[in-house]
Structure formats: C-alpha cells, structure tokens
Amino acid sequence: MCFGRCTRCIGCKLLILALLSIVANILLYFPNGETRFASEHHLSKYVECLHGILGGGLLVLIPAAVFIGLHNDDCCGCFGHENCGKSCAMLSSVLAAFVGILGSGYCIIISALGLSHGPYCYTRVERNWIYPFTESSGGYLFEYNKWSKCQEPQNIVQWNVTLFSILLVLGGIEFILCFIQIINGILGGVCRLCCSHEETFAC
C-alpha cells in the first residue's frame, strides 16, 4: 500500500479542477463574450467574489503543487520493510489539504449564493439594473418562463446558471478530494512512523 502515489494522483486531479475553476470564473466576467458589462460594473456581486479564481483556483493549486511535489520513490505501506522516512511529508500534506478545503468550501458557498440570488440584469418592467429573482430563493431555476425578465445581458440567466453550477460541482469535487487526502495523509504519516520504529527495533 503506497499512500504517496495516492497523494500524487489527488494532486494531479486537483490541478486540473483548479484550472477549470479559474476558466469558469473568468467566463462569468464576460457574458456572451462581451466585455462592456464588466467595465460598467453590471455583473452580479457574487461574480466579483473571485470564488473560482481565488477559492477553487489559487487556494487549491497550493495543495495540488504540494501533493504532486511529494517524492514517493521509496514509499512503503504498513507492511513494507523499506525506508519510511517520508512520514513528515505525508503529515504536512494534511495542512495543505486544509488550505484546499478552505478554498473549495469558499467556492461552494459563493456558487450556491450566486445560484440562489440569480443574475444582476436590466429588466424591462423596472427599467433598471436589479436582482429580479432574489426573493424566489432559487425557485427561478425551475421557472424557465420567467428567465425572459432579464433583457441585458442577453441570455444572462442561462450563462450564470451554467457557470455557477459548474463551479459548484468543481468546488464539491475539490472538497471531497482534499478531505480524502486528509485521511490519506494521516494514515500514511502514522503508518510510516510505525515502519520506522519497527526498523529501529529490528536493528
């Protein structure tokens, strides 16, 4: 059983997920590929929270880099008799995983709030920029006939729902992987300490 290989595998997955989160968050700034809404500050306040760039992105890239950088050439499991001097590295990966937990958790919370409150858009009835679906508490997600309330940006409801949903899923997967690494790191670190003690006594 090699905990190090599992750690590196988790790191590679986190790297991909973090990059996807950054791309999804950047796309939220440019509805339909237009830049004027961002420059005019006509975007949802939750878009500007940088939950995909900072939370699900940079804060997850930190543990991803740590996990991938772990050298596991000499890793052994609880039943091996090789050098088990990597226990500190495995236990330190737990701290990095907690950073990933914080980042992905932030991404999940902001994405859920963004979906619940709905987009910031120009409506024909109020003739102003508002959050027309705030009071629905997310109910608008299943009332497609009301999405036409938003006149500008065009198709902003579909744009926001799609990207916030993607970020919610990405953040959830990142959270699960970091939680798995916490367990993996603790077991791997303790297990290797046991290996080291067994070799010491054998000498």
GROMACS .gro file of C-alpha atoms in nm:
model
  203
    1MET     CA    1   0.000   0.000   0.000
    2CYS     CA    2   0.159   0.331  -0.110
    3PHE     CA    3  -0.002   0.644   0.030
    4GLY     CA    4   0.241   0.865  -0.165
    5ARG     CA    5   0.113   0.753  -0.504
    6CYS     CA    6  -0.244   0.824  -0.395
    7THR     CA    7  -0.137   1.172  -0.285
    8ARG     CA    8   0.026   1.249  -0.620
    9CYS     CA    9  -0.282   1.122  -0.806
   10ILE     CA   10  -0.506   1.353  -0.599
   11GLY     CA   11  -0.269   1.641  -0.672
   12CYS     CA   12  -0.296   1.590  -1.048
   13LYS     CA   13  -0.675   1.586  -1.030
   14LEU     CA   14  -0.679   1.900  -0.814
   15LEU     CA   15  -0.454   2.077  -1.064
   16ILE     CA   16  -0.698   2.014  -1.348
   17LEU     CA   17  -1.001   2.111  -1.137
   18ALA     CA   18  -0.835   2.433  -1.016
   19LEU     CA   19  -0.754   2.540  -1.372
   20LEU     CA   20  -1.112   2.467  -1.482
   21SER     CA   21  -1.242   2.675  -1.188
   22ILE     CA   22  -1.028   2.971  -1.291
   23VAL     CA   23  -1.151   2.949  -1.651
   24ALA     CA   24  -1.518   2.923  -1.541
   25ASN     CA   25  -1.485   3.225  -1.311
   26ILE     CA   26  -1.319   3.431  -1.587
   27LEU     CA   27  -1.605   3.345  -1.825
   28LEU     CA   28  -1.855   3.481  -1.570
   29TYR     CA   29  -1.699   3.824  -1.624
   30PHE     CA   30  -1.779   3.819  -1.996
   31PRO     CA   31  -2.144   3.725  -2.064
   32ASN     CA   32  -2.176   3.616  -2.426
   33GLY     CA   33  -1.811   3.713  -2.473
   34GLU     CA   34  -1.883   4.085  -2.417
   35THR     CA   35  -1.655   4.297  -2.200
   36ARG     CA   36  -1.870   4.608  -2.153
   37PHE     CA   37  -2.078   4.466  -1.869
   38ALA     CA   38  -1.768   4.409  -1.660
   39SER     CA   39  -1.631   4.756  -1.732
   40GLU     CA   40  -1.970   4.912  -1.647
   41HIS     CA   41  -1.997   4.703  -1.326
   42HIS     CA   42  -2.319   4.540  -1.443
   43LEU     CA   43  -2.235   4.197  -1.307
   44SER     CA   44  -2.359   4.001  -1.008
   45LYS     CA   45  -2.177   4.081  -0.683
   46TYR     CA   46  -2.101   3.710  -0.649
   47VAL     CA   47  -1.906   3.713  -0.976
   48GLU     CA   48  -1.667   3.966  -0.822
   49CYS     CA   49  -1.602   3.745  -0.517
   50LEU     CA   50  -1.338   3.559  -0.722
   51HIS     CA   51  -1.457   3.228  -0.578
   52GLY     CA   52  -1.338   3.035  -0.882
   53ILE     CA   53  -1.012   3.224  -0.931
   54LEU     CA   54  -0.913   3.259  -0.566
   55GLY     CA   55  -1.110   2.990  -0.382
   56GLY     CA   56  -1.142   2.697  -0.621
   57GLY     CA   57  -0.837   2.810  -0.817
   58LEU     CA   58  -0.530   2.952  -0.640
   59LEU     CA   59  -0.606   2.811  -0.295
   60VAL     CA   60  -0.648   2.465  -0.449
   61LEU     CA   61  -0.336   2.499  -0.664
   62ILE     CA   62  -0.134   2.521  -0.340
   63PRO     CA   63  -0.220   2.170  -0.217
   64ALA     CA   64  -0.208   2.040  -0.575
   65ALA     CA   65   0.153   2.157  -0.606
   66VAL     CA   66   0.241   2.013  -0.265
   67PHE     CA   67   0.085   1.675  -0.342
   68ILE     CA   68   0.246   1.646  -0.686
   69GLY     CA   69   0.584   1.752  -0.544
   70LEU     CA   70   0.593   1.476  -0.283
   71HIS     CA   71   0.871   1.233  -0.365
   72ASN     CA   72   0.740   0.882  -0.331
   73ASP     CA   73   1.016   0.677  -0.489
   74ASP     CA   74   1.084   0.500  -0.161
   75CYS     CA   75   0.733   0.490  -0.022
   76CYS     CA   76   0.614   0.183   0.155
   77GLY     CA   77   0.296   0.081   0.321
   78CYS     CA   78   0.235  -0.056   0.663
   79PHE     CA   79   0.365  -0.392   0.558
   80GLY     CA   80   0.684  -0.285   0.377
   81HIS     CA   81   1.037  -0.305   0.508
   82GLU     CA   82   1.193  -0.021   0.305
   83ASN     CA   83   1.294   0.325   0.420
   84CYS     CA   84   0.989   0.503   0.563
   85GLY     CA   85   1.135   0.849   0.617
   86LYS     CA   86   0.854   1.036   0.443
   87SER     CA   87   0.610   1.047   0.735
   88CYS     CA   88   0.666   1.420   0.798
   89ALA     CA   89   0.598   1.497   0.430
   90MET     CA   90   0.274   1.300   0.438
   91LEU     CA   91   0.160   1.469   0.758
   92SER     CA   92   0.249   1.812   0.619
   93SER     CA   93   0.031   1.736   0.318
   94VAL     CA   94  -0.260   1.733   0.561
   95LEU     CA   95  -0.203   2.105   0.628
   96ALA     CA   96  -0.201   2.174   0.255
   97ALA     CA   97  -0.525   1.977   0.223
   98PHE     CA   98  -0.687   2.204   0.483
   99VAL     CA   99  -0.597   2.503   0.264
  100GLY     CA  100  -0.771   2.326  -0.024
  101ILE     CA  101  -1.073   2.261   0.199
  102LEU     CA  102  -1.099   2.634   0.275
  103GLY     CA  103  -1.065   2.732  -0.091
  104SER     CA  104  -1.310   2.477  -0.226
  105GLY     CA  105  -1.554   2.549   0.058
  106TYR     CA  106  -1.547   2.918  -0.032
  107CYS     CA  107  -1.611   2.829  -0.396
  108ILE     CA  108  -1.908   2.612  -0.300
  109ILE     CA  109  -2.068   2.875  -0.075
  110ILE     CA  110  -2.037   3.164  -0.322
  111SER     CA  111  -2.156   2.947  -0.613
  112ALA     CA  112  -2.463   2.841  -0.414
  113LEU     CA  113  -2.538   3.204  -0.323
  114GLY     CA  114  -2.492   3.310  -0.685
  115LEU     CA  115  -2.742   3.048  -0.798
  116SER     CA  116  -2.986   3.135  -0.520
  117HIS     CA  117  -2.989   3.512  -0.579
  118GLY     CA  118  -2.984   3.493  -0.956
  119PRO     CA  119  -2.818   3.731  -1.204
  120TYR     CA  120  -2.791   4.108  -1.195
  121CYS     CA  121  -2.962   4.233  -1.509
  122TYR     CA  122  -3.162   4.505  -1.679
  123THR     CA  123  -3.536   4.439  -1.674
  124ARG     CA  124  -3.798   4.595  -1.899
  125VAL     CA  125  -4.057   4.631  -1.619
  126GLU     CA  126  -3.839   4.819  -1.368
  127ARG     CA  127  -3.628   4.980  -1.642
  128ASN     CA  128  -3.329   4.942  -1.416
  129TRP     CA  129  -3.045   4.704  -1.321
  130ILE     CA  130  -3.167   4.479  -1.038
  131TYR     CA  131  -3.168   4.122  -0.900
  132PRO     CA  132  -3.514   4.015  -1.024
  133PHE     CA  133  -3.501   3.665  -0.873
  134THR     CA  134  -3.367   3.739  -0.524
  135GLU     CA  135  -3.699   3.677  -0.347
  136SER     CA  136  -3.752   3.343  -0.522
  137SER     CA  137  -3.472   3.181  -0.315
  138GLY     CA  138  -3.358   2.979  -0.613
  139GLY     CA  139  -3.708   2.889  -0.730
  140TYR     CA  140  -3.647   3.071  -1.059
  141LEU     CA  141  -3.410   2.789  -1.158
  142PHE     CA  142  -3.715   2.576  -1.241
  143GLU     CA  143  -3.934   2.857  -1.378
  144TYR     CA  144  -3.785   2.895  -1.722
  145ASN     CA  145  -4.068   3.117  -1.842
  146LYS     CA  146  -3.951   3.392  -1.603
  147TRP     CA  147  -3.595   3.400  -1.734
  148SER     CA  148  -3.703   3.641  -2.007
  149LYS     CA  149  -3.734   3.912  -1.739
  150CYS     CA  150  -3.367   3.982  -1.793
  151GLN     CA  151  -3.320   4.187  -2.110
  152GLU     CA  152  -2.949   4.261  -2.072
  153PRO     CA  153  -2.706   4.093  -2.084
  154GLN     CA  154  -2.875   3.864  -2.333
  155ASN     CA  155  -2.919   3.506  -2.204
  156ILE     CA  156  -2.755   3.609  -1.875
  157VAL     CA  157  -2.969   3.367  -1.672
  158GLN     CA  158  -2.850   3.067  -1.872
  159TRP     CA  159  -2.493   3.199  -1.863
  160ASN     CA  160  -2.490   3.242  -1.485
  161VAL     CA  161  -2.676   2.920  -1.404
  162THR     CA  162  -2.442   2.713  -1.621
  163LEU     CA  163  -2.115   2.859  -1.492
  164PHE     CA  164  -2.217   2.885  -1.126
  165SER     CA  165  -2.337   2.523  -1.142
  166ILE     CA  166  -2.005   2.415  -1.294
  167LEU     CA  167  -1.815   2.598  -1.019
  168LEU     CA  168  -2.039   2.441  -0.756
  169VAL     CA  169  -1.964   2.092  -0.888
  170LEU     CA  170  -1.590   2.162  -0.928
  171GLY     CA  171  -1.573   2.301  -0.575
  172GLY     CA  172  -1.756   1.997  -0.441
  173ILE     CA  173  -1.516   1.755  -0.609
  174GLU     CA  174  -1.216   1.956  -0.484
  175PHE     CA  175  -1.357   1.949  -0.131
  176ILE     CA  176  -1.401   1.570  -0.142
  177LEU     CA  177  -1.051   1.512  -0.280
  178CYS     CA  178  -0.891   1.734  -0.015
  179PHE     CA  179  -1.088   1.554   0.256
  180ILE     CA  180  -0.969   1.219   0.119
  181GLN     CA  181  -0.611   1.348   0.131
  182ILE     CA  182  -0.650   1.450   0.495
  183ILE     CA  183  -0.738   1.090   0.580
  184ASN     CA  184  -0.472   0.954   0.341
  185GLY     CA  185  -0.204   1.185   0.483
  186ILE     CA  186  -0.280   1.100   0.845
  187LEU     CA  187  -0.285   0.726   0.775
  188GLY     CA  188   0.027   0.746   0.557
  189GLY     CA  189   0.220   0.954   0.810
  190VAL     CA  190   0.130   0.739   1.109
  191CYS     CA  191   0.188   0.420   0.912
  192ARG     CA  192   0.537   0.528   0.805
  193LEU     CA  193   0.625   0.625   1.159
  194CYS     CA  194   0.531   0.272   1.260
  195CYS     CA  195   0.755   0.138   0.982
  196SER     CA  196   1.047   0.348   1.105
  197HIS     CA  197   1.003   0.229   1.462
  198GLU     CA  198   0.987  -0.133   1.351
  199GLU     CA  199   1.314  -0.096   1.154
  200THR     CA  200   1.481   0.074   1.450
  201PHE     CA  201   1.386  -0.205   1.686
  202ALA     CA  202   1.494  -0.464   1.428
  203CYS     CA  203   1.842  -0.311   1.430
   0.00000   0.00000   0.00000
